[in-house]
């Protein structure tokens, strides 16, 4: 069997890849034979292509030899062989040398080949032409674009599209021909000869390819694109559905560039919603609903309702792909505006039992997002029947949707917890599925305090039969954290100790730590002796880790109880959490310095600490972003292919955790605080109490970009100005910022730390320090950037000798010290009770005449107050004219609580606000309520 063995041939028939060297040798031998065997050549090329498709590759020398051997087959006039030859040329051209040698043969086929071969030859041109030779194919491509044969015309248009990065100037000369290709409805030539060759009916795909090419040529000319849309939308010349979808995407691109254009496109979009093609209806509805999320004022109510009704009708069509696509769009809408799609609930409920599990899962998650307190019970019962029939991946999606529901309706925690516990105990699934349920229950325990005891008791029963160490450790940690503060802490001790008796060393170690936390509980002081007795038994465990933990726990309990050691008490039941970014940075600096072989102990006193309420507030904010979509970060997936994304779509993706920008901002905040505290002049100010996020004071395109950060100390305020020099040949010397108070001068300027020299394309910080006359000072400052410019020698990157420079100034935006700077977010389980318990009250009324939506005002209030929005009040329904926002926080100085209820009503005259604030600090409450906007 030539060079092949029987075994290789057998494996090949079984679906395994052919041997690479065997194929190479057979190709080299067969392609050089005379006469050529077309059938055997086609088989060998197909095997070669299969190798390349599966990721196999050849060295450059072998690939080049193969390329030229394949090109010799041009001498044979068999059209079927010629077609696979072109496929091989396209695959080998990327790994071969001197591919230009095949250009003349390819162009010969483009010019004189049969209609069957021409499209393949034209598509191969992209792979063999470069910038210097592309012009030689201009005449042939122009002729092919206007060809009456649709396959030839489409191939020429696609080739022109792919030649754009290689030779844009050449392709631009095809603009008129491409526009002709849209208008010319090309049909396949039906043959009347004796052979009666069969040609399919034309799909007019050339319109789609031509439209894509024209867009690429005119994408930077907004007026040309507008003319293009009007020309082909009104004349109804587009017959291909993909071309019509492309036209919808062109409109989407235009309105995202200029939202004012949407109003003139509304009649056209309304017409497209009733188009005979489902894909056009779907793309139009997606455009309208996504645009409305960020620009609701431009979208008429009738058009939005029509888009929802179109999606609703698509849910009932027989095609699975259409139902899934429509459901996916509705699911994205439900993330931000669930009330808009409540009308689709009957159709969504009918899809729960759809045979396609992707559709049924999407239907359930969408229903959960549109659910109300009235229908939660029925939804939960429906899910209970359904969830056991799907795979783990779908189960996890459903559990995440239920977790979102618990954040939406915390008052319905009982039915949700019972559902989660039932699925956890009775449902079959792997680690990821079980872990997602436990994480959902932990979230409910954290943010709905009244659910704590029921959830913990159920988790105690679950860990008796749990097989996953990671989940057991997680639950034991939760029991140790929350159990001591329940009404019956002794209830949980038995379950924890059972793990010490029955489980492996990993679980026993976690159980020891959890048990020790019950020793200091105030709800049942008699537990201490029992815990000590249990720990003494565990101290004789056979595992080193378990013994050590038990011994350390006994020592800490003794120190906390008998010696009143606060540090020991905090180690057992921690009340604070370190800022991990700051801790990591400090430890890295400590390890890298090592000046005295670590004789100096690590000092953690300057590391920021967070209370449990503050940590819960930060976690709740992330959970809210996860539940309702991270609107700022979602990307616009509806942009025409080949363009850059212009603006984020709020409904595009679900939240995937903290993004890089958010994490980078946290790291920068820690970095700036550490740099500030390392400066000698600020060490005497004491501990840093609070720092704001970066505030832009200039446009990002300005010559000098300035960001400000406000740092608060007990008796001082420090403004940090980060200045970036975007000029390429000028340095700035002695850079300072002059701050002038707008009104009363309650801050006394102490000193300014300038930037000595700011080189091109670099950033540095200057500081302005003030002394406060009172604990809470609110003031605005007009700022001016002062500096001396000096031109640089490009060779040395230093100022020219004798160049003294000249003094200049640059006005930047003002900076304001507000009441919100003295507040940090804090979580409270029952807002209403906390609000009623606070004694000091203040009320203020505002009338806002600016054209702002309720959501824009809510975002401003959250930003200005630095408080945490609770009870899911941070989102206002788009179709509502009234809303009540609930905010909670505490003072950065003494931790005094402050709660705020802001009621707002929108009318034709503007937005009226009534702010009612209550707090433990009367001054802070009054300052916050009276300076909201």
Tab-separated table of C-alpha atoms in Angstrom, residues 417-597:
chain	number	residue	atom	x	y	z
A	417	UNK	CA	-34.727	30.183	51.045
A	418	UNK	CA	-37.042	27.172	51.166
A	419	UNK	CA	-36.604	26.659	47.421
A	420	UNK	CA	-32.810	26.898	47.648
A	421	UNK	CA	-32.629	24.496	50.584
A	422	UNK	CA	-34.932	22.010	48.846
A	423	UNK	CA	-32.796	22.057	45.698
A	424	UNK	CA	-29.608	21.832	47.762
A	425	UNK	CA	-30.761	18.745	49.672
A	426	UNK	CA	-32.737	16.915	46.990
A	427	UNK	CA	-31.237	18.101	43.724
A	428	UNK	CA	-28.568	16.125	41.946
A	429	UNK	CA	-25.572	18.034	40.631
A	430	UNK	CA	-21.860	18.659	40.780
A	431	UNK	CA	-19.696	20.982	42.824
A	432	UNK	CA	-20.376	24.151	40.814
A	433	UNK	CA	-24.128	23.711	41.116
A	434	UNK	CA	-24.067	23.025	44.873
A	435	UNK	CA	-21.613	25.865	45.432
A	436	UNK	CA	-23.826	28.346	43.543
A	437	UNK	CA	-26.738	27.448	45.861
A	438	UNK	CA	-24.620	27.863	48.997
A	439	UNK	CA	-23.324	31.227	47.754
A	440	UNK	CA	-26.909	32.352	47.095
A	441	UNK	CA	-27.929	31.378	50.639
A	442	UNK	CA	-24.888	33.175	52.085
A	443	UNK	CA	-25.917	36.345	50.209
A	444	UNK	CA	-29.431	36.130	51.611
A	445	UNK	CA	-28.066	35.637	55.156
A	446	UNK	CA	-25.786	38.678	54.710
A	447	UNK	CA	-28.312	41.096	53.236
A	448	UNK	CA	-31.596	39.838	54.759
A	449	UNK	CA	-30.809	39.431	58.486
A	450	UNK	CA	-34.240	38.027	59.371
A	451	UNK	CA	-33.505	34.953	57.238
A	452	UNK	CA	-30.383	34.080	59.237
A	453	UNK	CA	-31.663	31.412	61.634
A	454	UNK	CA	-33.741	29.443	59.118
A	455	UNK	CA	-30.907	29.431	56.587
A	456	UNK	CA	-28.236	28.432	59.134
A	457	UNK	CA	-30.330	25.576	60.538
A	458	UNK	CA	-30.914	24.252	57.021
A	459	UNK	CA	-27.198	24.464	56.208
A	460	UNK	CA	-26.432	22.520	59.393
A	461	UNK	CA	-28.597	19.666	58.101
A	462	UNK	CA	-26.959	19.883	54.668
A	463	UNK	CA	-23.364	19.542	55.886
A	464	UNK	CA	-24.191	16.209	57.515
A	465	UNK	CA	-24.164	14.628	54.030
A	466	UNK	CA	-22.047	17.075	51.999
A	467	UNK	CA	-19.233	15.475	49.998
A	468	UNK	CA	-17.356	18.616	48.918
A	469	UNK	CA	-14.618	19.918	51.222
A	470	UNK	CA	-14.707	23.435	49.761
A	471	UNK	CA	-18.426	23.825	50.453
A	472	UNK	CA	-18.104	22.353	53.951
A	473	UNK	CA	-15.346	24.821	54.844
A	474	UNK	CA	-17.439	27.693	53.468
A	475	UNK	CA	-20.495	26.703	55.515
A	476	UNK	CA	-18.443	26.165	58.685
A	477	UNK	CA	-16.970	29.638	58.302
A	478	UNK	CA	-20.475	31.081	57.929
A	479	UNK	CA	-21.692	29.220	61.040
A	480	UNK	CA	-18.747	30.548	63.044
A	481	UNK	CA	-19.315	34.071	61.782
A	482	UNK	CA	-23.099	34.320	62.214
A	483	UNK	CA	-23.957	31.563	64.716
A	484	UNK	CA	-22.682	33.274	67.910
A	485	UNK	CA	-25.061	36.198	67.315
A	486	UNK	CA	-28.239	34.139	66.925
A	487	UNK	CA	-30.770	33.571	69.703
A	488	UNK	CA	-29.680	29.917	70.227
A	489	UNK	CA	-25.961	29.623	69.466
A	490	UNK	CA	-25.713	26.216	71.186
A	491	UNK	CA	-27.852	24.758	68.394
A	492	UNK	CA	-24.956	25.046	65.942
A	493	UNK	CA	-22.165	23.806	68.203
A	494	UNK	CA	-23.313	20.169	67.967
A	495	UNK	CA	-23.289	20.206	64.169
A	496	UNK	CA	-19.851	21.821	64.062
A	497	UNK	CA	-18.383	19.326	66.550
A	498	UNK	CA	-19.785	16.455	64.495
A	499	UNK	CA	-17.502	17.553	61.708
A	500	UNK	CA	-14.513	17.269	64.053
A	501	UNK	CA	-15.461	13.681	64.859
A	502	UNK	CA	-16.459	12.479	61.389
A	503	UNK	CA	-14.515	14.421	58.747
A	504	UNK	CA	-10.957	14.673	57.385
A	505	UNK	CA	-8.247	16.986	58.682
A	506	UNK	CA	-9.160	19.891	56.346
A	507	UNK	CA	-12.717	19.988	57.668
A	508	UNK	CA	-11.594	19.422	61.265
A	509	UNK	CA	-9.265	22.428	61.062
A	510	UNK	CA	-12.069	24.658	59.801
A	511	UNK	CA	-14.422	23.323	62.491
A	512	UNK	CA	-11.917	24.204	65.251
A	513	UNK	CA	-11.802	27.852	64.139
A	514	UNK	CA	-15.586	27.952	63.895
A	515	UNK	CA	-16.043	26.431	67.376
A	516	UNK	CA	-13.666	28.911	69.011
A	517	UNK	CA	-15.839	31.830	67.906
A	518	UNK	CA	-18.731	30.565	70.054
A	519	UNK	CA	-16.674	30.838	73.246
A	520	UNK	CA	-17.153	34.617	73.522
A	521	UNK	CA	-20.830	34.791	72.546
A	522	UNK	CA	-22.903	37.131	74.671
A	523	UNK	CA	-26.182	35.355	73.892
A	524	UNK	CA	-25.223	32.202	75.828
A	525	UNK	CA	-22.331	32.745	78.294
A	526	UNK	CA	-22.586	29.131	79.543
A	527	UNK	CA	-21.206	27.909	76.212
A	528	UNK	CA	-17.667	28.981	77.043
A	529	UNK	CA	-16.895	26.063	79.357
A	530	UNK	CA	-18.328	23.578	76.862
A	531	UNK	CA	-16.274	25.029	74.024
A	532	UNK	CA	-13.088	24.937	76.112
A	533	UNK	CA	-13.788	21.317	77.028
A	534	UNK	CA	-14.300	20.378	73.380
A	535	UNK	CA	-11.147	22.218	72.282
A	536	UNK	CA	-9.082	20.415	74.932
A	537	UNK	CA	-10.220	17.101	73.469
A	538	UNK	CA	-9.395	18.268	69.970
A	539	UNK	CA	-5.917	19.356	71.153
A	540	UNK	CA	-5.011	15.644	71.170
A	541	UNK	CA	-5.956	15.169	67.512
A	542	UNK	CA	-3.619	13.122	65.349
A	543	UNK	CA	-3.245	15.932	62.752
A	544	UNK	CA	-0.701	18.706	63.437
A	545	UNK	CA	-2.821	21.472	61.902
A	546	UNK	CA	-5.896	20.566	63.956
A	547	UNK	CA	-3.871	20.323	67.203
A	548	UNK	CA	-2.152	23.658	66.611
A	549	UNK	CA	-5.401	25.455	65.860
A	550	UNK	CA	-7.060	24.048	68.966
A	551	UNK	CA	-4.090	25.034	71.165
A	552	UNK	CA	-3.976	28.555	69.753
A	553	UNK	CA	-7.755	28.924	70.168
A	554	UNK	CA	-7.540	27.887	73.844
A	555	UNK	CA	-4.770	30.406	74.471
A	556	UNK	CA	-6.692	33.209	72.762
A	557	UNK	CA	-9.890	32.432	74.697
A	558	UNK	CA	-7.957	32.494	77.973
A	559	UNK	CA	-6.304	35.825	77.074
A	560	UNK	CA	-9.600	37.389	76.007
A	561	UNK	CA	-11.574	36.261	79.078
A	562	UNK	CA	-9.087	36.345	81.942
A	563	UNK	CA	-6.568	38.954	80.760
A	564	UNK	CA	-9.083	41.094	78.819
A	565	UNK	CA	-6.766	41.119	75.843
A	566	UNK	CA	-8.518	43.049	73.066
A	567	UNK	CA	-6.168	41.726	70.379
A	568	UNK	CA	-6.975	38.128	71.339
A	569	UNK	CA	-10.696	38.881	71.226
A	570	UNK	CA	-10.366	40.409	67.741
A	571	UNK	CA	-8.402	37.398	66.534
A	572	UNK	CA	-11.221	35.093	67.626
A	573	UNK	CA	-14.108	37.169	66.339
A	574	UNK	CA	-12.759	39.874	64.034
A	575	UNK	CA	-14.654	43.166	63.938
A	576	UNK	CA	-12.570	44.774	61.212
A	577	UNK	CA	-11.349	43.864	57.756
A	578	UNK	CA	-8.136	45.200	56.250
A	579	UNK	CA	-7.977	46.940	52.888
A	580	UNK	CA	-6.262	44.105	51.026
A	581	UNK	CA	-4.791	46.341	48.321
A	582	UNK	CA	-3.119	48.540	50.914
A	583	UNK	CA	-2.005	45.520	52.957
A	584	UNK	CA	-0.440	43.879	49.906
A	585	UNK	CA	1.378	47.079	48.980
A	586	UNK	CA	2.719	47.581	52.502
A	587	UNK	CA	3.891	43.985	52.758
A	588	UNK	CA	5.600	44.185	49.363
A	589	UNK	CA	7.466	47.325	50.429
A	590	UNK	CA	8.404	45.718	53.746
A	591	UNK	CA	9.739	42.584	52.063
A	592	UNK	CA	11.689	44.486	49.410
A	593	UNK	CA	13.314	46.980	51.810
A	594	UNK	CA	14.725	44.413	54.326
A	595	UNK	CA	17.332	46.888	55.598
A	596	UNK	CA	17.831	45.260	59.018
A	597	UNK	CA	17.014	41.609	58.225
